[in-house]
CSV table of C-alpha atoms in Angstrom, one decimal:
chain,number,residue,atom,x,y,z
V,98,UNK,CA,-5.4,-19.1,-5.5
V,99,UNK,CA,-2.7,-16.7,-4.2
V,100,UNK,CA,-1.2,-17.4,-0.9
V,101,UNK,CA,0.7,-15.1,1.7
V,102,UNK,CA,4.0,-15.8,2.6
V,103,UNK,CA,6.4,-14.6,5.3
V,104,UNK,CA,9.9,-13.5,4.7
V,105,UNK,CA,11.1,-16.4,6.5
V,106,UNK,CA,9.7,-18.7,4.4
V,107,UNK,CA,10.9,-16.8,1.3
V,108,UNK,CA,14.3,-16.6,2.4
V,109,UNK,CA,14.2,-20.4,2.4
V,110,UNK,CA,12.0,-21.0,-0.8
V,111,UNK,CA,12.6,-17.5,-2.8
V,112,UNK,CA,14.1,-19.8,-5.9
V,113,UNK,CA,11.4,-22.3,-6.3
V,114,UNK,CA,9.4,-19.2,-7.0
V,115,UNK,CA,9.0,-17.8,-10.8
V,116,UNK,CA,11.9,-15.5,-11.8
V,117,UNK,CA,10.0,-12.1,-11.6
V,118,UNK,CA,8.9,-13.0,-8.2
V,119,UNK,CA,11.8,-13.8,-7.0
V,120,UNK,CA,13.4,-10.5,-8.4
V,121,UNK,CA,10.2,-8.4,-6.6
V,122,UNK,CA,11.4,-10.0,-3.4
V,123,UNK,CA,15.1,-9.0,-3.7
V,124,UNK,CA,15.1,-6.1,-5.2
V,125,UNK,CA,12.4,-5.0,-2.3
V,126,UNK,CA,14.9,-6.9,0.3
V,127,UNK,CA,17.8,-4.7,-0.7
V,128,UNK,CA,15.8,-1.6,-0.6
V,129,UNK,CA,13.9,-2.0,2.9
V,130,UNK,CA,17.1,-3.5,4.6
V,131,UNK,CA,19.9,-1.8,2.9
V,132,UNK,CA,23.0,-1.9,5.6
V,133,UNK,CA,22.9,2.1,6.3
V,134,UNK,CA,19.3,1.9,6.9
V,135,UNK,CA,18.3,4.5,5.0
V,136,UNK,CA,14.8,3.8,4.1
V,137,UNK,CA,12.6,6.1,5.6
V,138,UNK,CA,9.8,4.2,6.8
V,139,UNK,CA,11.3,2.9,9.8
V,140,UNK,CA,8.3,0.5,11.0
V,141,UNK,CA,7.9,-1.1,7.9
V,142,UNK,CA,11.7,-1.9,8.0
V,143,UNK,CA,11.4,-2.6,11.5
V,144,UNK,CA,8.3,-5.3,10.7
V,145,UNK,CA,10.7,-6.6,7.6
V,146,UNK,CA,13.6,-7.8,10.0
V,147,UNK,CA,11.3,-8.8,12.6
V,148,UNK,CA,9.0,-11.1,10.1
V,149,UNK,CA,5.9,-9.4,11.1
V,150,UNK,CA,5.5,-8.5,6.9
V,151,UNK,CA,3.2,-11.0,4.5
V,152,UNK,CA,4.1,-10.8,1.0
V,153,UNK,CA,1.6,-11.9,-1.5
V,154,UNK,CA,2.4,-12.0,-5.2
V,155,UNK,CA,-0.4,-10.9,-7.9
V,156,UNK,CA,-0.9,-10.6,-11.2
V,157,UNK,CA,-0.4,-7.8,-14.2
V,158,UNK,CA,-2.4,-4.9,-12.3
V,159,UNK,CA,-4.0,-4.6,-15.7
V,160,UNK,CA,-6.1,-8.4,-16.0
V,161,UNK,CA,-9.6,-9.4,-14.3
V,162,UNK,CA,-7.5,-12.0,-12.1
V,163,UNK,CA,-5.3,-8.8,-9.9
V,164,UNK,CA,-8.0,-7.9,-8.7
V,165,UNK,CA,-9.4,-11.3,-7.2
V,166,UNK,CA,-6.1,-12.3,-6.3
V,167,UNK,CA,-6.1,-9.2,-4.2
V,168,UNK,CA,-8.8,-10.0,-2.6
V,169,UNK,CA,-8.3,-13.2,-1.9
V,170,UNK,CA,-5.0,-12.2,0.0
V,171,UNK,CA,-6.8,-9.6,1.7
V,172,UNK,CA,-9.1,-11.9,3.3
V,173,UNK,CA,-6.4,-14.3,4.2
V,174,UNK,CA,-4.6,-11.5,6.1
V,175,UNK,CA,-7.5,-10.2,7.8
V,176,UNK,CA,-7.8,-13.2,9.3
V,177,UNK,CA,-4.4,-13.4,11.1
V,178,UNK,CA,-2.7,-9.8,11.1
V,179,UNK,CA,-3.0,-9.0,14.6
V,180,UNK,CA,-1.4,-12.8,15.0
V,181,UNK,CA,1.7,-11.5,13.1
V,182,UNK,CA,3.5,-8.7,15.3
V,183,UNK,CA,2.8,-4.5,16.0
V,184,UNK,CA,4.9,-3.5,12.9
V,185,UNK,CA,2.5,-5.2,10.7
V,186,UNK,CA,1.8,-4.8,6.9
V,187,UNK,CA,0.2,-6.7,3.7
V,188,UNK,CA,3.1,-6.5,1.1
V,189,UNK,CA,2.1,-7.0,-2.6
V,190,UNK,CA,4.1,-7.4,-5.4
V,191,UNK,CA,2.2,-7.2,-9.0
V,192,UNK,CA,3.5,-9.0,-11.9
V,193,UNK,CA,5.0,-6.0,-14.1
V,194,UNK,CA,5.6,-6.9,-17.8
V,195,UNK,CA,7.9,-4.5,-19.9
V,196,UNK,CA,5.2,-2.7,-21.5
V,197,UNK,CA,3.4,-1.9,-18.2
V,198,UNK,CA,6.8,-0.9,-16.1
V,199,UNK,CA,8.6,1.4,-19.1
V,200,UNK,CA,5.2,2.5,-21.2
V,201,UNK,CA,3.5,4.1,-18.0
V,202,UNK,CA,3.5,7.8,-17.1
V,203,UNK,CA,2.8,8.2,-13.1
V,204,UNK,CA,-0.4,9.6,-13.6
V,205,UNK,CA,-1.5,5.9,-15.1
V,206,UNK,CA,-0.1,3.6,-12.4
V,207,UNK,CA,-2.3,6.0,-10.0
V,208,UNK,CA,-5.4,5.6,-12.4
V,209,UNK,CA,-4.6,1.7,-12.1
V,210,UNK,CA,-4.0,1.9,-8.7
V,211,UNK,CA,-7.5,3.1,-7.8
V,212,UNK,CA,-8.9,0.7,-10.4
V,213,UNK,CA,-7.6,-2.2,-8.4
V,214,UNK,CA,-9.3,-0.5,-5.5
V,215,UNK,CA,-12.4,-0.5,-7.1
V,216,UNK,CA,-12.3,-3.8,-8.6
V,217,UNK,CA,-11.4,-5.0,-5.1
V,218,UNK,CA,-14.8,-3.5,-3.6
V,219,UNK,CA,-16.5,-4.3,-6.1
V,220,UNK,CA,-16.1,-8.3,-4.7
V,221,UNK,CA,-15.9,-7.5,-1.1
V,222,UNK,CA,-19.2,-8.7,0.6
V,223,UNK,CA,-19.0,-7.7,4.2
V,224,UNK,CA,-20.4,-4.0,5.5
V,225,UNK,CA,-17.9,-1.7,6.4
V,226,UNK,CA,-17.3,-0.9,10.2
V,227,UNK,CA,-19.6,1.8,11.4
V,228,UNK,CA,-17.2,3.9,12.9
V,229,UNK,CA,-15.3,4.6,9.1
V,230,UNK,CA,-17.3,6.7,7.3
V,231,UNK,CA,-17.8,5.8,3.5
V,232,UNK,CA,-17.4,9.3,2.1
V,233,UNK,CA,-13.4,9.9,1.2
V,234,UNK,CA,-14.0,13.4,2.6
V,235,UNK,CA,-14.5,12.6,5.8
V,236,UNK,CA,-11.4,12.2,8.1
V,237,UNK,CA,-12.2,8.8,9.1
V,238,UNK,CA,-13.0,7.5,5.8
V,239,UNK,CA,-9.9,4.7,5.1
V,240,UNK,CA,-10.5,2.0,2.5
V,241,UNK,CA,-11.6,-1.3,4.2
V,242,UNK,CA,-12.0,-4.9,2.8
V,243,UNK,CA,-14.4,-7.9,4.8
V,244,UNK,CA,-14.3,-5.8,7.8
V,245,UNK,CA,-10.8,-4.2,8.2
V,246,UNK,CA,-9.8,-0.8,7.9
V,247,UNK,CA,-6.7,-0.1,5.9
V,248,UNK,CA,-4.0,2.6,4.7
V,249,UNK,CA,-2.6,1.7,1.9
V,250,UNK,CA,0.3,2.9,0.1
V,251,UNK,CA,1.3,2.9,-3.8
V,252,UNK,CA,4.8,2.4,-5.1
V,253,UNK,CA,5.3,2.3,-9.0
V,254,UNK,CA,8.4,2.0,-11.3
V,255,UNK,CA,7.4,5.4,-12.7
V,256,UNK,CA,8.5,7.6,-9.8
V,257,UNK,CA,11.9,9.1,-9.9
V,258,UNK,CA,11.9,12.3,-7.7
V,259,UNK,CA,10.1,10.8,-5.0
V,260,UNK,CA,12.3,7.8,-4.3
V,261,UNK,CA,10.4,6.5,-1.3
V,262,UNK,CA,7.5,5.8,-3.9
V,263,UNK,CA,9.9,3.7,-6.7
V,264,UNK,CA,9.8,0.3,-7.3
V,265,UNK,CA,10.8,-1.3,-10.3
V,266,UNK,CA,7.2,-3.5,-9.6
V,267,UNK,CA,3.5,-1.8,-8.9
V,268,UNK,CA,3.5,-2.5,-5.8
V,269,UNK,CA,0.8,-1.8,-2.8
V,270,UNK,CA,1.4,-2.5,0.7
V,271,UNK,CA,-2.1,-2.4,3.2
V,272,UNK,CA,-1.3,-1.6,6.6
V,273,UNK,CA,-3.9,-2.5,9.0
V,274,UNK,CA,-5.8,0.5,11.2
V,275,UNK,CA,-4.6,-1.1,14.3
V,276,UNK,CA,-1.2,-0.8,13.6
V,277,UNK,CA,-1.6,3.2,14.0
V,278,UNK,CA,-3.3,3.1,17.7
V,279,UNK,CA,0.2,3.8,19.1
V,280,UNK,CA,1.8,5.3,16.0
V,281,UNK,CA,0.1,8.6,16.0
V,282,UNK,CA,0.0,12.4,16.4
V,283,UNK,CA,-1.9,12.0,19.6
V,284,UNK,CA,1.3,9.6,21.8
V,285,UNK,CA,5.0,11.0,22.0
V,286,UNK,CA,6.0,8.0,20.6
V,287,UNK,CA,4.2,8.8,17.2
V,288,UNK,CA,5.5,12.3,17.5
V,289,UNK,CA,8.6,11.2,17.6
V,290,UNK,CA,8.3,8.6,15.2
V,291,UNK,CA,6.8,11.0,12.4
V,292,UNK,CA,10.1,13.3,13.1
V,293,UNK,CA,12.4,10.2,12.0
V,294,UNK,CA,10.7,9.4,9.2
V,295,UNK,CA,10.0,13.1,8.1
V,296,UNK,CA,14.1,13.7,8.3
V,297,UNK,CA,14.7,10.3,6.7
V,298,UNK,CA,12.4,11.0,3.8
V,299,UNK,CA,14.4,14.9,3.5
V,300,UNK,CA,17.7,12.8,2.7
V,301,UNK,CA,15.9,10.1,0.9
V,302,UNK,CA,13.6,11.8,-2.0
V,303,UNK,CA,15.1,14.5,-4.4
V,304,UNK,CA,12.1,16.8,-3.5
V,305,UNK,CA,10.1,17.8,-0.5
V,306,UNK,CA,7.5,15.5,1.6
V,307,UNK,CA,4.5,16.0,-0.5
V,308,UNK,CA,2.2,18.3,0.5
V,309,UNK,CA,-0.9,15.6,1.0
V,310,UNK,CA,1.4,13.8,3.5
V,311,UNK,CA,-0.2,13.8,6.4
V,312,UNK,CA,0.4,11.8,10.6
V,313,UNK,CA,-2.0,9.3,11.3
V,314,UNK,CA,-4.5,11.4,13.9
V,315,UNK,CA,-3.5,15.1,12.3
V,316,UNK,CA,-6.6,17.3,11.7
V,317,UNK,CA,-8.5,17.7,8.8
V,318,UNK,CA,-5.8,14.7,7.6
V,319,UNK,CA,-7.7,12.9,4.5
V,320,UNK,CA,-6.7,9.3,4.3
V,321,UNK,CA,-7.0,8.7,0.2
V,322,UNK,CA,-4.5,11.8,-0.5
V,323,UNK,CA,-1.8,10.0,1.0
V,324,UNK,CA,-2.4,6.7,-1.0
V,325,UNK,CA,-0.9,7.7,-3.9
V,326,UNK,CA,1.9,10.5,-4.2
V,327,UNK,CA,2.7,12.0,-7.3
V,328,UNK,CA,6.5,12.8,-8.1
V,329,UNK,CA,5.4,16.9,-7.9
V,330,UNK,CA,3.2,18.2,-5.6
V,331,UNK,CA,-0.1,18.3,-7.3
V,332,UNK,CA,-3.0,15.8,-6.2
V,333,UNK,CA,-6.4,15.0,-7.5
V,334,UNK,CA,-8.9,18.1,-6.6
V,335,UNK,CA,-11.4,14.5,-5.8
V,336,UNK,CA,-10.8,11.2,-4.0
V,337,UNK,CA,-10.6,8.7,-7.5
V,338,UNK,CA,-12.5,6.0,-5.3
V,339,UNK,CA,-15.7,8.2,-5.3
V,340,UNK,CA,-15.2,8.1,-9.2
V,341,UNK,CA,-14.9,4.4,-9.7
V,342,UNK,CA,-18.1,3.8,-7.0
V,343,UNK,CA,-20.3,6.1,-9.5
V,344,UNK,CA,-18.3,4.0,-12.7
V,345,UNK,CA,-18.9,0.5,-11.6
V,346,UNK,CA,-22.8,1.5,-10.3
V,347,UNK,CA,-23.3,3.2,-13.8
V,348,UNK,CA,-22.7,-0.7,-15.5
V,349,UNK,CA,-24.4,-2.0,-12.7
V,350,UNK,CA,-22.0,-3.2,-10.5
V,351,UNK,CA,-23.1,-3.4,-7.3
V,352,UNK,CA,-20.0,-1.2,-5.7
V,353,UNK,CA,-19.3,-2.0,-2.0
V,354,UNK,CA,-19.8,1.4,0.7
């Protein structure tokens, strides 16, 4: 069963781990901390030196057990995120063979990305809260798992323009709805916050913010477009989640929302 771990305890266990995990963890350590602070999303570096992070370690993104491991860990942080700090986040680190990391175009890792997505709903068993709409057009639509709303974001070895979306792992952190109730377009705080990160990310990638990226409370801002990021600008014309609901009910999966 896959367990969540906090940075404290990796810093003091990290080698008793397997090699690839332990690699994940530093190579993700000296990208999030890096001494000039460069990286652009300043809570989730903020959360990494304050411990409020849980890091969870799952397999190839391709096999039958990602997606349960997944799942498990998302239950396991559902149950204690608020307990863990404001700058929260569910940090994942997926086990990413040579084949997978070198063979795949960006367009791949986003098809696998929504596939764990899929997979993942496909197990969860608890409704989804009333006030999220289950249509990914809808502006309150997020994806959720027993009970929580989350926005998740995808990081893949692939990318090269967009640096803020390279990882030499598939990666996908969750962050939890809550986390956004001061971090948004409608406080000065989240204002100002959003103009940090939007200068950060200028200096950061080799191309422009993507187009789909949005502020948490924005109009008309759709939740799934900012999941994935492409290294250009273009985005699928429909949310891929909708496509692996109608997949999984045409084998007769029952698919959750």
């Amino acid at each position: 069963m896959a367990h969540l771990n906090t940075k404290v305890w990796l810093d003091e266990h990290l080698a008793e781990l397997p090699y690839w995990q332990q690699d994940a963890f530093r190579q993700f350590t000296s990208m999030i901390a890096d001494p000039e602070g460069k990286y652009p999303c300043i809570p989730g570096r903020q959360g990494f030196l304050s411990n409020h992070l849980r890091f969870g370690f799952v397999a190839d993104p391709r096999s039958e057990e990602s997606a349960i491991e997944v799942a498990q860990l998302l239950r396991q942080y559902g149950e204690c995120s608020r307990d863990t700090g404001k700058y929260a986040s569910l940090v994942l680190f997926f086990e990413t063979p040579e084949d997978l990391a070198e063979g795949f175009s960006i367009e791949e890792y986003e098809n696998l990305f929504w596939s764990i997505l899929g997979r993942v709903s496909a197990v969860d068993t608890v409704p989804w809260p009333n006030e999220i709409s289950t249509d990914p057009s809808h502006p309150s639509w997020e994806f959720c798992f027993d009970g929580h709303p989350y926005f998740a974001f995808c990081a893949t070895p692939a990318h090269e323009l967009r640096r803020s979306r390279h990882t030499p792992y598939f990666f996908i952190a969750f962050q939890p709805r809550w986390v956004f109730e001061n971090i948004n377009d409608s406080t000065a705080f989240g204002r100002n916050m959003k103009k940090q990160i939007r200068k950060k990310l200028a200096d950061y990638d080799s191309v422009p913010a993507h187009p789909s990226l949005q502020w948490y409370g924005q109009e008309d801002s759709l939740e799934w477009k900012q999941y994935f990021l492409r290294d250009d600008e273009s985005a699928p014309s429909k949310c891929p989640y909708t496509y692996m609901k109608n997949k999984f009910k045409a084998i007769g999966i029952k698919f959750h929302s």
